[in-house]
Coordinates of C-alpha atoms in Angstrom, one line a residue:
Chain A
M1 CA 41.9 -27.1 -45.2
L2 CA 45.1 -29.1 -45.7
Q3 CA 43.7 -30.8 -48.8
Y4 CA 44.7 -27.7 -50.8
D5 CA 48.2 -27.4 -52.1
F6 CA 48.5 -23.7 -51.3
M7 CA 47.5 -24.3 -47.7
Q8 CA 50.0 -27.1 -47.4
R9 CA 52.7 -24.7 -48.8
A10 CA 51.5 -22.0 -46.4
F11 CA 51.8 -24.3 -43.4
Y12 CA 55.2 -25.6 -44.4
A13 CA 56.4 -22.0 -45.0
G14 CA 54.8 -20.7 -41.9
G15 CA 56.2 -23.5 -39.7
L16 CA 59.7 -22.9 -41.1
I17 CA 59.6 -19.2 -40.6
A18 CA 58.2 -19.6 -37.1
L19 CA 61.2 -21.7 -36.2
M20 CA 63.7 -19.0 -37.3
A21 CA 62.1 -15.6 -36.9
P22 CA 61.5 -15.7 -33.1
I23 CA 65.2 -16.9 -32.5
L24 CA 66.4 -14.0 -34.6
G25 CA 64.0 -11.7 -32.7
V26 CA 65.6 -12.6 -29.3
Y27 CA 69.0 -11.6 -30.6
L28 CA 67.7 -8.5 -32.4
M29 CA 65.9 -7.3 -29.2
L30 CA 68.8 -7.8 -27.0
R31 CA 71.1 -6.0 -29.5
R32 CA 68.5 -3.2 -29.5
Q33 CA 67.9 -3.6 -33.2
A34 CA 64.2 -4.6 -32.9
L35 CA 63.3 -2.1 -35.8
M36 CA 65.8 -3.8 -38.2
A37 CA 63.2 -6.4 -39.4
D38 CA 60.7 -3.6 -40.2
M39 CA 63.3 -1.6 -42.0
L40 CA 64.6 -4.6 -44.0
S41 CA 61.1 -5.5 -45.1
H42 CA 60.7 -2.0 -46.6
V43 CA 64.1 -2.3 -48.3
S44 CA 63.0 -5.7 -49.7
L45 CA 60.0 -4.0 -51.1
A46 CA 62.3 -1.8 -53.3
G47 CA 63.9 -5.1 -54.6
I48 CA 60.5 -6.6 -55.4
A49 CA 59.5 -3.4 -57.3
A50 CA 62.9 -3.4 -59.1
G51 CA 62.4 -7.0 -60.1
A52 CA 58.9 -6.3 -61.4
V53 CA 60.0 -3.2 -63.4
L54 CA 63.1 -5.0 -64.8
G55 CA 61.1 -8.2 -65.7
M56 CA 63.1 -10.4 -63.2
N57 CA 61.7 -12.7 -60.5
P58 CA 60.5 -10.3 -57.8
T59 CA 60.9 -12.9 -55.1
L60 CA 64.6 -13.3 -55.9
T61 CA 65.3 -9.6 -56.3
G62 CA 63.4 -8.9 -53.0
F63 CA 65.5 -11.5 -51.2
A64 CA 68.8 -10.2 -52.6
T65 CA 67.9 -6.6 -51.7
A66 CA 67.0 -7.6 -48.1
V67 CA 70.4 -9.2 -47.7
L68 CA 72.2 -6.2 -49.3
G69 CA 70.1 -3.9 -47.1
A70 CA 71.2 -5.8 -44.0
L71 CA 74.8 -5.5 -45.0
A72 CA 74.3 -1.8 -45.6
V73 CA 72.8 -1.3 -42.2
E74 CA 75.7 -3.1 -40.6
F75 CA 78.2 -0.6 -42.2
V76 CA 76.1 2.4 -41.4
R77 CA 75.7 1.2 -37.8
R78 CA 79.5 1.2 -37.4
G79 CA 79.5 4.9 -38.5
Y80 CA 76.7 5.8 -36.1
R81 CA 77.7 3.6 -33.1
S82 CA 76.1 5.9 -30.5
Y83 CA 72.9 6.4 -32.5
S84 CA 72.3 3.0 -34.1
E85 CA 68.6 3.7 -34.7
V86 CA 69.8 6.5 -37.1
S87 CA 71.2 3.8 -39.4
V88 CA 67.8 2.0 -39.4
A89 CA 66.0 5.3 -40.3
I90 CA 68.5 6.1 -43.1
I91 CA 68.2 2.7 -44.8
M92 CA 64.4 2.5 -44.3
I93 CA 63.9 5.9 -46.0
G94 CA 66.2 4.8 -48.9
G95 CA 64.3 1.5 -49.3
L96 CA 60.8 2.8 -49.1
S97 CA 61.4 5.9 -51.3
T98 CA 63.0 3.7 -54.0
A99 CA 60.1 1.3 -53.9
V100 CA 57.5 4.1 -54.3
V101 CA 59.4 5.7 -57.2
L102 CA 59.9 2.3 -58.9
M103 CA 56.2 1.3 -58.5
S104 CA 55.2 4.6 -60.1
L105 CA 57.1 3.7 -63.2
N106 CA 54.7 0.9 -64.0
P107 CA 51.2 1.4 -62.5
A108 CA 50.3 -2.2 -63.6
I109 CA 52.5 -3.8 -60.9
N110 CA 50.8 -1.9 -58.1
K111 CA 47.9 -4.4 -58.1
G112 CA 50.1 -7.4 -57.1
F113 CA 51.7 -5.5 -54.3
S114 CA 48.9 -5.9 -51.8
A115 CA 50.0 -9.5 -51.4
Y116 CA 53.5 -8.3 -50.5
L117 CA 52.2 -5.5 -48.2
F118 CA 49.7 -7.5 -46.2
G119 CA 50.7 -11.1 -46.8
S120 CA 48.7 -13.7 -48.5
I121 CA 48.4 -17.5 -48.2
V122 CA 48.2 -17.9 -52.0
A123 CA 51.3 -15.7 -52.4
V124 CA 53.6 -18.5 -51.2
N125 CA 54.9 -20.2 -54.4
Q126 CA 57.4 -23.0 -54.9
T127 CA 60.4 -20.5 -55.3
Q128 CA 59.5 -18.8 -52.0
L129 CA 59.1 -22.2 -50.2
T130 CA 62.5 -23.3 -51.5
L131 CA 64.1 -20.0 -50.3
M132 CA 62.5 -20.6 -46.9
V133 CA 64.0 -24.1 -46.7
I134 CA 67.4 -22.7 -47.6
T135 CA 67.0 -19.9 -45.1
T136 CA 65.9 -22.3 -42.3
V137 CA 68.9 -24.7 -42.9
L138 CA 71.5 -21.9 -43.1
G139 CA 69.9 -19.9 -40.2
G140 CA 69.7 -23.1 -38.1
L141 CA 73.4 -23.8 -38.7
F142 CA 74.3 -20.2 -37.9
F143 CA 72.4 -20.0 -34.7
G144 CA 73.2 -23.5 -33.6
L145 CA 76.9 -23.7 -34.3
L146 CA 77.7 -20.1 -33.3
R147 CA 75.4 -20.0 -30.2
R148 CA 78.3 -19.3 -27.9
P149 CA 80.0 -16.4 -29.7
L150 CA 76.5 -15.0 -30.5
Y151 CA 75.8 -15.0 -26.8
E152 CA 79.0 -13.2 -26.1
M153 CA 78.4 -10.6 -28.7
T154 CA 74.8 -10.0 -27.6
F155 CA 75.9 -9.5 -24.0
N156 CA 78.6 -7.0 -24.8
E157 CA 80.4 -6.5 -28.1
E158 CA 83.5 -5.0 -26.5
T159 CA 84.1 -7.8 -24.0
A160 CA 83.4 -10.3 -26.8
R161 CA 86.1 -8.7 -29.0
V162 CA 88.6 -8.7 -26.1
S163 CA 87.8 -12.4 -25.5
G164 CA 88.7 -13.2 -29.1
V165 CA 85.3 -13.4 -30.7
P166 CA 85.5 -12.0 -34.3
V167 CA 82.7 -9.6 -33.7
Q168 CA 82.8 -7.8 -37.0
W169 CA 82.5 -11.0 -39.1
L170 CA 79.9 -12.4 -36.7
S171 CA 77.8 -9.3 -36.8
L172 CA 78.1 -9.2 -40.6
G173 CA 76.9 -12.9 -40.8
F174 CA 74.1 -12.0 -38.4
S175 CA 73.0 -9.2 -40.7
V176 CA 72.9 -11.5 -43.7
V177 CA 70.8 -14.1 -41.8
T178 CA 68.5 -11.3 -40.7
G179 CA 68.0 -10.2 -44.3
M180 CA 67.3 -13.8 -45.4
I181 CA 64.7 -14.4 -42.7
V182 CA 62.9 -11.1 -43.2
A183 CA 62.7 -11.7 -47.0
S184 CA 61.4 -15.2 -46.4
A185 CA 58.8 -14.2 -43.9
M186 CA 57.3 -11.5 -46.2
P187 CA 55.0 -13.7 -48.3
I188 CA 53.3 -15.0 -45.1
V189 CA 52.8 -11.8 -43.0
G190 CA 53.6 -9.1 -45.5
V191 CA 56.0 -6.2 -45.5
L192 CA 54.0 -4.2 -43.0
L193 CA 53.8 -6.9 -40.4
V194 CA 57.0 -8.9 -40.8
S195 CA 58.4 -7.5 -37.6
S196 CA 55.4 -8.9 -35.7
L197 CA 56.6 -12.5 -36.3
I198 CA 60.2 -11.5 -35.3
V199 CA 59.6 -9.2 -32.3
L200 CA 56.4 -10.3 -30.6
P201 CA 57.3 -13.9 -29.7
A202 CA 60.8 -12.8 -28.6
A203 CA 59.4 -9.9 -26.5
L204 CA 57.2 -12.4 -24.6
A205 CA 59.9 -15.1 -24.3
I206 CA 62.5 -12.6 -22.9
R207 CA 60.0 -11.5 -20.2
L208 CA 59.1 -15.0 -19.1
A209 CA 62.3 -17.1 -19.6
G210 CA 64.6 -17.9 -16.8
S211 CA 67.6 -18.5 -19.0
F212 CA 68.9 -17.6 -22.4
A213 CA 68.3 -21.1 -23.8
A214 CA 64.8 -21.0 -22.4
A215 CA 64.2 -17.6 -24.0
L216 CA 65.1 -19.1 -27.4
V217 CA 62.9 -22.2 -27.0
L218 CA 59.9 -20.2 -25.6
A219 CA 60.2 -17.7 -28.5
V220 CA 59.9 -20.6 -31.0
V221 CA 57.0 -22.1 -29.2
F222 CA 55.1 -18.8 -29.2
G223 CA 56.0 -18.2 -32.8
L224 CA 54.8 -21.6 -33.9
T225 CA 51.6 -21.2 -31.9
G226 CA 50.9 -17.8 -33.4
V227 CA 51.7 -18.7 -37.0
L228 CA 49.9 -22.1 -37.2
S229 CA 46.8 -20.9 -35.3
G230 CA 46.9 -17.6 -37.2
L231 CA 47.0 -19.4 -40.6
S232 CA 44.1 -21.6 -39.6
A233 CA 42.0 -18.7 -38.3
S234 CA 42.8 -16.8 -41.4
Y235 CA 41.5 -19.6 -43.6
Y236 CA 38.3 -20.2 -41.7
L237 CA 37.5 -16.5 -41.0
D238 CA 38.6 -15.3 -44.5
T239 CA 40.9 -12.7 -43.0
P240 CA 44.4 -11.6 -44.2
P241 CA 47.0 -14.1 -42.7
G242 CA 49.5 -11.3 -41.8
G243 CA 47.0 -9.3 -39.8
T244 CA 45.5 -12.4 -38.2
I245 CA 48.9 -13.8 -37.1
A246 CA 50.0 -10.4 -35.8
L247 CA 46.8 -9.9 -33.8
L248 CA 47.1 -13.4 -32.3
L249 CA 50.7 -12.8 -31.3
L250 CA 49.7 -9.4 -29.8
A251 CA 47.0 -11.2 -27.8
M252 CA 49.5 -13.8 -26.6
L253 CA 51.9 -11.0 -25.5
G254 CA 49.2 -9.1 -23.6
A255 CA 48.0 -12.3 -21.9
G256 CA 51.5 -13.4 -21.1
I257 CA 52.4 -10.0 -19.5
L258 CA 49.1 -10.1 -17.5
L259 CA 49.6 -13.6 -16.3
R260 CA 53.2 -12.9 -15.3
K261 CA 52.1 -9.8 -13.3
I262 CA 49.4 -11.9 -11.5
G263 CA 51.9 -14.6 -10.8
L264 CA 54.4 -12.1 -9.3
K265 CA 51.7 -10.6 -7.1
L266 CA 50.6 -14.1 -5.9
T267 CA 54.3 -15.0 -5.1
R268 CA 54.8 -11.7 -3.3
S269 CA 51.7 -12.1 -1.1
R270 CA 52.6 -15.8 -0.4
N271 CA 56.1 -14.7 0.6
K272 CA 54.8 -12.0 2.8
Q273 CA 52.6 -14.3 4.9
P274 CA 55.3 -16.6 6.4
A275 CA 57.7 -13.6 6.9
A276 CA 55.2 -12.0 9.3
D277 CA 55.0 -15.3 11.3
E278 CA 58.8 -15.8 11.5
P279 CA 60.5 -15.4 14.9
A280 CA 62.7 -12.3 15.3
S281 CA 65.9 -14.3 15.6
S282 CA 65.3 -16.0 12.2
T283 CA 64.8 -12.6 10.4
A284 CA 68.0 -11.3 12.1
G285 CA 69.9 -14.3 10.9
T286 CA 68.8 -13.8 7.3
T287 CA 69.7 -10.1 7.4
A288 CA 73.2 -10.9 8.8
R289 CA 73.8 -13.6 6.1
Y290 CA 72.9 -11.2 3.3
A291 CA 74.6 -8.1 4.8
N292 CA 77.7 -8.7 2.7
S293 CA 75.7 -9.5 -0.4
N294 CA 73.9 -6.2 -0.8
V295 CA 70.6 -8.1 -1.5
I296 CA 67.7 -6.1 -2.6
G297 CA 64.1 -7.0 -2.4
G298 CA 62.1 -7.7 -5.6
Q299 CA 62.9 -6.4 -9.0
Q300 CA 64.6 -3.2 -9.7
E301 CA 64.3 -3.0 -13.4
Chain B
M1 CA 103.1 -7.5 -20.9
I2 CA 101.6 -4.3 -22.5
R3 CA 103.8 -1.5 -23.9
M4 CA 102.4 1.7 -25.4
N5 CA 105.0 3.6 -27.4
D6 CA 104.6 7.2 -28.3
V7 CA 100.8 6.7 -28.6
R8 CA 98.7 9.5 -29.9
F9 CA 94.9 9.3 -30.2
G10 CA 91.8 11.4 -30.6
Y11 CA 88.2 11.5 -31.7
H12 CA 87.3 13.0 -35.1
D13 CA 90.0 15.7 -35.6
T14 CA 90.5 16.4 -31.9
P15 CA 93.5 14.7 -30.1
V16 CA 92.8 13.6 -26.6
L17 CA 95.9 11.6 -25.7
E18 CA 99.5 12.4 -26.6
D19 CA 102.9 11.1 -25.8
V20 CA 101.6 8.0 -24.1
N21 CA 104.6 5.8 -23.1
I22 CA 103.8 3.2 -20.5
E23 CA 104.6 -0.3 -19.7
I24 CA 102.6 -2.7 -17.7
H25 CA 104.4 -5.7 -16.3
K26 CA 103.3 -9.2 -15.5
G27 CA 102.0 -9.6 -11.9
E28 CA 101.3 -6.0 -10.9
F29 CA 98.2 -4.2 -9.8
V30 CA 98.0 -0.9 -11.5
A31 CA 95.4 1.9 -11.2
V32 CA 94.8 4.5 -13.9
S33 CA 93.5 7.8 -12.5
G34 CA 92.7 11.3 -13.7
Q35 CA 89.9 13.9 -13.7
N36 CA 86.6 13.3 -15.5
G37 CA 87.2 13.4 -19.2
A38 CA 90.9 12.6 -18.9
A39 CA 90.6 9.8 -21.5
K40 CA 91.1 7.0 -18.9
T41 CA 88.7 4.7 -20.7
T42 CA 90.2 5.6 -24.0
L43 CA 93.6 4.6 -22.6
L44 CA 92.3 1.2 -21.6
K45 CA 90.6 0.7 -25.0
L46 CA 93.9 1.5 -26.7
A47 CA 95.7 -1.0 -24.5
L48 CA 93.1 -3.6 -25.3
G49 CA 93.3 -3.0 -29.0
L50 CA 89.6 -1.9 -29.2
L51 CA 90.9 1.5 -30.6
K52 CA 93.7 2.0 -33.0
P53 CA 96.2 4.8 -32.2
W54 CA 96.7 7.6 -34.6
D55 CA 100.5 7.4 -34.1
G56 CA 102.7 5.1 -32.1
N57 CA 102.0 1.5 -31.3
V58 CA 100.6 -0.9 -28.6
V59 CA 102.4 -4.2 -28.0
Q60 CA 100.7 -7.0 -26.2
E61 CA 103.0 -9.9 -25.4
R62 CA 103.2 -13.0 -23.3
R63 CA 106.9 -13.2 -22.5
G64 CA 108.3 -16.7 -22.2
Q65 CA 105.0 -18.3 -23.0
R66 CA 103.3 -19.4 -26.2
G67 CA 100.0 -18.1 -27.5
K68 CA 98.3 -14.8 -27.4
L69 CA 97.8 -12.8 -24.2
K70 CA 94.6 -13.8 -22.6
I71 CA 92.6 -10.8 -21.5
S72 CA 89.4 -10.3 -19.6
Y73 CA 87.7 -6.9 -19.8
V74 CA 85.0 -5.5 -17.5
P75 CA 83.7 -2.2 -19.1
Q76 CA 82.2 0.6 -17.1
Q77 CA 78.8 -0.4 -15.8
V78 CA 78.7 -3.2 -18.3
A79 CA 75.6 -5.0 -17.0
S80 CA 73.4 -1.9 -16.7
F81 CA 73.3 -1.6 -20.4
N82 CA 71.6 -4.9 -20.8
S83 CA 69.3 -5.3 -17.8
G84 CA 66.8 -7.3 -19.7
F85 CA 69.3 -10.0 -20.6
P86 CA 67.5 -13.3 -20.0
S87 CA 70.3 -15.0 -18.1
K88 CA 70.6 -16.1 -14.5
V89 CA 73.7 -15.1 -12.6
L90 CA 75.3 -18.6 -12.7
E91 CA 74.6 -19.1 -16.4
L92 CA 76.2 -15.7 -17.2
V93 CA 79.3 -16.3 -15.1
Q94 CA 79.7 -19.9 -16.4
S95 CA 79.4 -18.7 -20.0
G96 CA 82.5 -16.6 -19.3
R97 CA 84.5 -19.9 -19.2
A98 CA 83.6 -20.7 -22.8
A99 CA 84.4 -17.2 -24.1
G100 CA 87.9 -18.0 -25.0
R101 CA 87.3 -21.4 -26.5
S102 CA 86.5 -22.4 -30.0
W103 CA 83.8 -20.4 -31.9
L104 CA 81.8 -23.4 -32.7
S105 CA 79.4 -24.3 -29.9
L106 CA 79.7 -28.1 -30.2
S107 CA 80.7 -29.0 -26.6
R108 CA 78.4 -28.7 -23.6
P109 CA 79.5 -26.8 -20.4
R110 CA 81.8 -28.9 -18.3
A111 CA 81.6 -29.6 -14.6
A112 CA 84.8 -27.7 -14.2
D113 CA 83.1 -24.6 -15.6
R114 CA 80.4 -24.7 -13.0
A115 CA 83.0 -25.3 -10.3
A116 CA 85.0 -22.2 -11.4
A117 CA 81.8 -20.1 -11.6
E118 CA 80.8 -21.2 -8.1
Q119 CA 84.2 -20.4 -6.7
A120 CA 84.2 -16.9 -8.3
L121 CA 80.7 -16.1 -7.2
R122 CA 81.4 -17.3 -3.6
K123 CA 84.5 -15.1 -3.5
L124 CA 82.5 -12.1 -4.5
G125 CA 79.6 -12.9 -2.1
M126 CA 77.2 -13.6 -5.0
W127 CA 76.6 -17.3 -4.7
E128 CA 73.4 -16.9 -2.8
L129 CA 72.0 -15.0 -5.8
R130 CA 73.1 -17.5 -8.5
A131 CA 69.5 -18.3 -9.5
R132 CA 68.5 -14.6 -9.9
R133 CA 68.2 -13.0 -13.4
I134 CA 70.9 -10.4 -14.0
G135 CA 68.3 -7.7 -14.4
E136 CA 66.9 -8.3 -11.0
L137 CA 70.1 -7.2 -9.3
S138 CA 71.3 -3.8 -8.1
G139 CA 74.0 -2.0 -9.9
G140 CA 76.7 -3.1 -7.4
Q141 CA 75.6 -6.7 -7.6
K142 CA 75.6 -6.7 -11.4
Q143 CA 79.1 -5.3 -11.3
R144 CA 80.3 -8.1 -9.0
V145 CA 78.7 -10.7 -11.3
C146 CA 80.6 -9.2 -14.3
I147 CA 83.8 -9.3 -12.3
A148 CA 83.2 -12.9 -11.4
R149 CA 82.6 -13.6 -15.2
A150 CA 86.0 -12.0 -16.0
L151 CA 87.7 -14.0 -13.2
V152 CA 86.5 -17.4 -14.4
Q153 CA 88.3 -16.8 -17.7
E154 CA 91.6 -17.1 -15.8
P155 CA 93.2 -14.3 -17.9
D156 CA 96.8 -13.2 -17.9
L157 CA 95.6 -9.7 -17.8
L158 CA 92.4 -8.4 -16.1
V159 CA 91.3 -4.9 -17.2
L160 CA 88.5 -3.2 -15.2
D161 CA 86.9 0.2 -15.9
E162 CA 85.7 1.7 -12.6
P163 CA 84.8 -1.7 -11.2
T164 CA 83.8 -0.5 -7.7
T165 CA 81.0 1.8 -8.9
G166 CA 77.9 1.0 -7.0
M167 CA 79.6 -1.3 -4.5
D168 CA 79.3 -0.8 -0.8
A169 CA 82.3 -0.5 1.5
D170 CA 82.5 -4.2 2.4
S171 CA 82.2 -5.3 -1.2
R172 CA 84.9 -2.9 -2.3
R173 CA 87.3 -4.3 0.4
V174 CA 86.5 -7.9 -0.8
F175 CA 87.2 -6.8 -4.4
Y176 CA 90.6 -5.2 -3.6
E177 CA 91.7 -8.3 -1.6
L178 CA 90.5 -10.5 -4.5
M179 CA 92.5 -8.5 -7.0
R180 CA 95.7 -8.8 -4.7
E181 CA 95.0 -12.6 -4.7
Q182 CA 94.9 -12.6 -8.5
V183 CA 98.2 -10.7 -8.6
R184 CA 99.8 -13.2 -6.2
E185 CA 98.7 -16.0 -8.6
G186 CA 100.7 -14.2 -11.4
R187 CA 98.0 -12.2 -13.1
T188 CA 98.2 -8.6 -14.0
V189 CA 95.3 -6.3 -13.0
V190 CA 94.7 -2.8 -14.5
M191 CA 91.8 -0.7 -13.3
V192 CA 90.5 2.8 -13.8
T193 CA 89.4 4.3 -10.5
H194 CA 88.5 7.6 -8.8
A195 CA 88.9 6.1 -5.3
L196 CA 92.7 6.2 -5.3
E197 CA 93.1 6.8 -1.6
E198 CA 91.0 3.8 -0.8
A199 CA 92.7 1.5 -3.3
A200 CA 96.3 2.7 -2.6
P201 CA 97.1 0.1 0.1
Y202 CA 96.4 -2.7 -2.4
L203 CA 98.1 -1.2 -5.5
D204 CA 101.5 -1.6 -6.9
R205 CA 101.5 1.5 -9.0
T206 CA 99.3 4.3 -10.3
I207 CA 99.3 5.9 -13.7
E208 CA 97.9 9.4 -13.8
L209 CA 96.6 11.2 -16.8
V210 CA 97.6 14.9 -16.6
R211 CA 96.4 17.8 -18.7
R212 CA 98.7 18.8 -21.4
E213 CA 96.9 21.6 -23.2
G214 CA 93.3 22.3 -23.8
D215 CA 91.4 19.0 -23.8
T216 CA 94.5 16.9 -24.6
W217 CA 95.8 14.7 -21.8
K218 CA 99.2 13.3 -21.4
C219 CA 100.2 10.1 -19.8
C220 CA 101.5 10.0 -17.2
S221 CA 103.1 10.6 -13.9
T222 CA 103.4 7.2 -12.3
T223 CA 103.6 6.8 -8.6
L224 CA 105.0 3.8 -6.8
C225 CA 102.7 2.4 -4.2
S226 CA 103.2 -0.6 -2.0
G227 CA 104.5 -2.8 -4.8
H228 CA 107.9 -3.6 -6.2
F229 CA 107.8 -2.3 -9.7
M230 CA 109.7 0.6 -11.0
P231 CA 107.6 3.3 -12.6
A232 CA 107.9 3.5 -16.4
G233 CA 108.5 6.6 -18.4

């Protein structure tokens, strides 16, 4: 499989995106912007259509449009602070409707669009690979060097601002990086499934991780596993890479949630056993020790 | 420390606060009170610079000392908005130490950060739960974790919006005593509360928001409590 150039490019590109997309997903989910990736991919489609109609490189126009769309959503979000999902809907409608109208102007370009919609291993060309390398380097620097203020902003924007974090600039930078990652991921998983690569590994990692750093690492591990095994399966089974990767990630999420539930049940039943055998004095001591701590049993949320 | 001069503010075209003239001094424990919808949180946000007044100005100053005023803010029920946050209690509180440092995350957490986090958590009776994820705690416990996070920043000014919500009686008493301790160490504490009677023995001063006309509220009648500061305005 790896003797083919296009497969090598797909694995390089997939590996790079699987490093960045899940990290972005953790932040997007915690900022309640999980739909942003989906929205930006639709906006990017308008850029690709515009590029095709105007005779420009669709990859570059799609990339630029995704970044501009991310900036637009940041500004609209500030206007609709209480209903941030409204900003996502507004920009998504704008992007998709523009794409549909532009595509109707030149029916010949419709054919090549299935690669963008559903993802294709052969769709990854040298320009896209170069853009992915640039995105990975810039994204890595952004998430690595600004990890501390990003953590502050993600926990609470107001407390972060009061502590001196330049939240507006950081949020703007975050939006630009989001646009870049979404546009880079599109050739692999396609417009319709781009959010799967961003949201699913993050969703599982957030559930399982015991710390913020662990959530980031786990998300990358799940992302890499899903993308690399999905690309291989797609090659051997002759299935679309986007759908195969998304299905594998969904299966991982389902299995992870199930295993966690089983693990929690086992822990609870194990904890129940010795408690029943404990002498009364010991239980009373524990109660007294926690009386001032308002300890609750198990999980509330 | 904080002066609000002739501040006027509203949302959209509707004014909610008018003629706000208050001064909060270094080393006092002040409560802001008023009915529901009296713009107490708005007043705090104006003082913090999170909102810009329509008219008038807000001055934050650190008299006799260099640098900007160091402020820690605990919004209303801050932790309940983000219950799925994948951080353990100790990690979350310890991260508060780094909040005011350089933007770039080049340095690793220091031993002093952990020690400060431990001290704050012990004071608030939360040390036993340091290894729990924040989402696994009750509302009152989350609130105490967020207060501990604010304390480790060693601020000049500590601003808390209804900090005792969800706390039991023992925890509230511990909280009030802890705030007095902060004031003794030279910090200023401002909090919004509805439990004025309970908090009164610990306070220096209260600022009350009173209705002016319609939905517009005026600041303020200030009442001297057990402290030594003269009411402003």
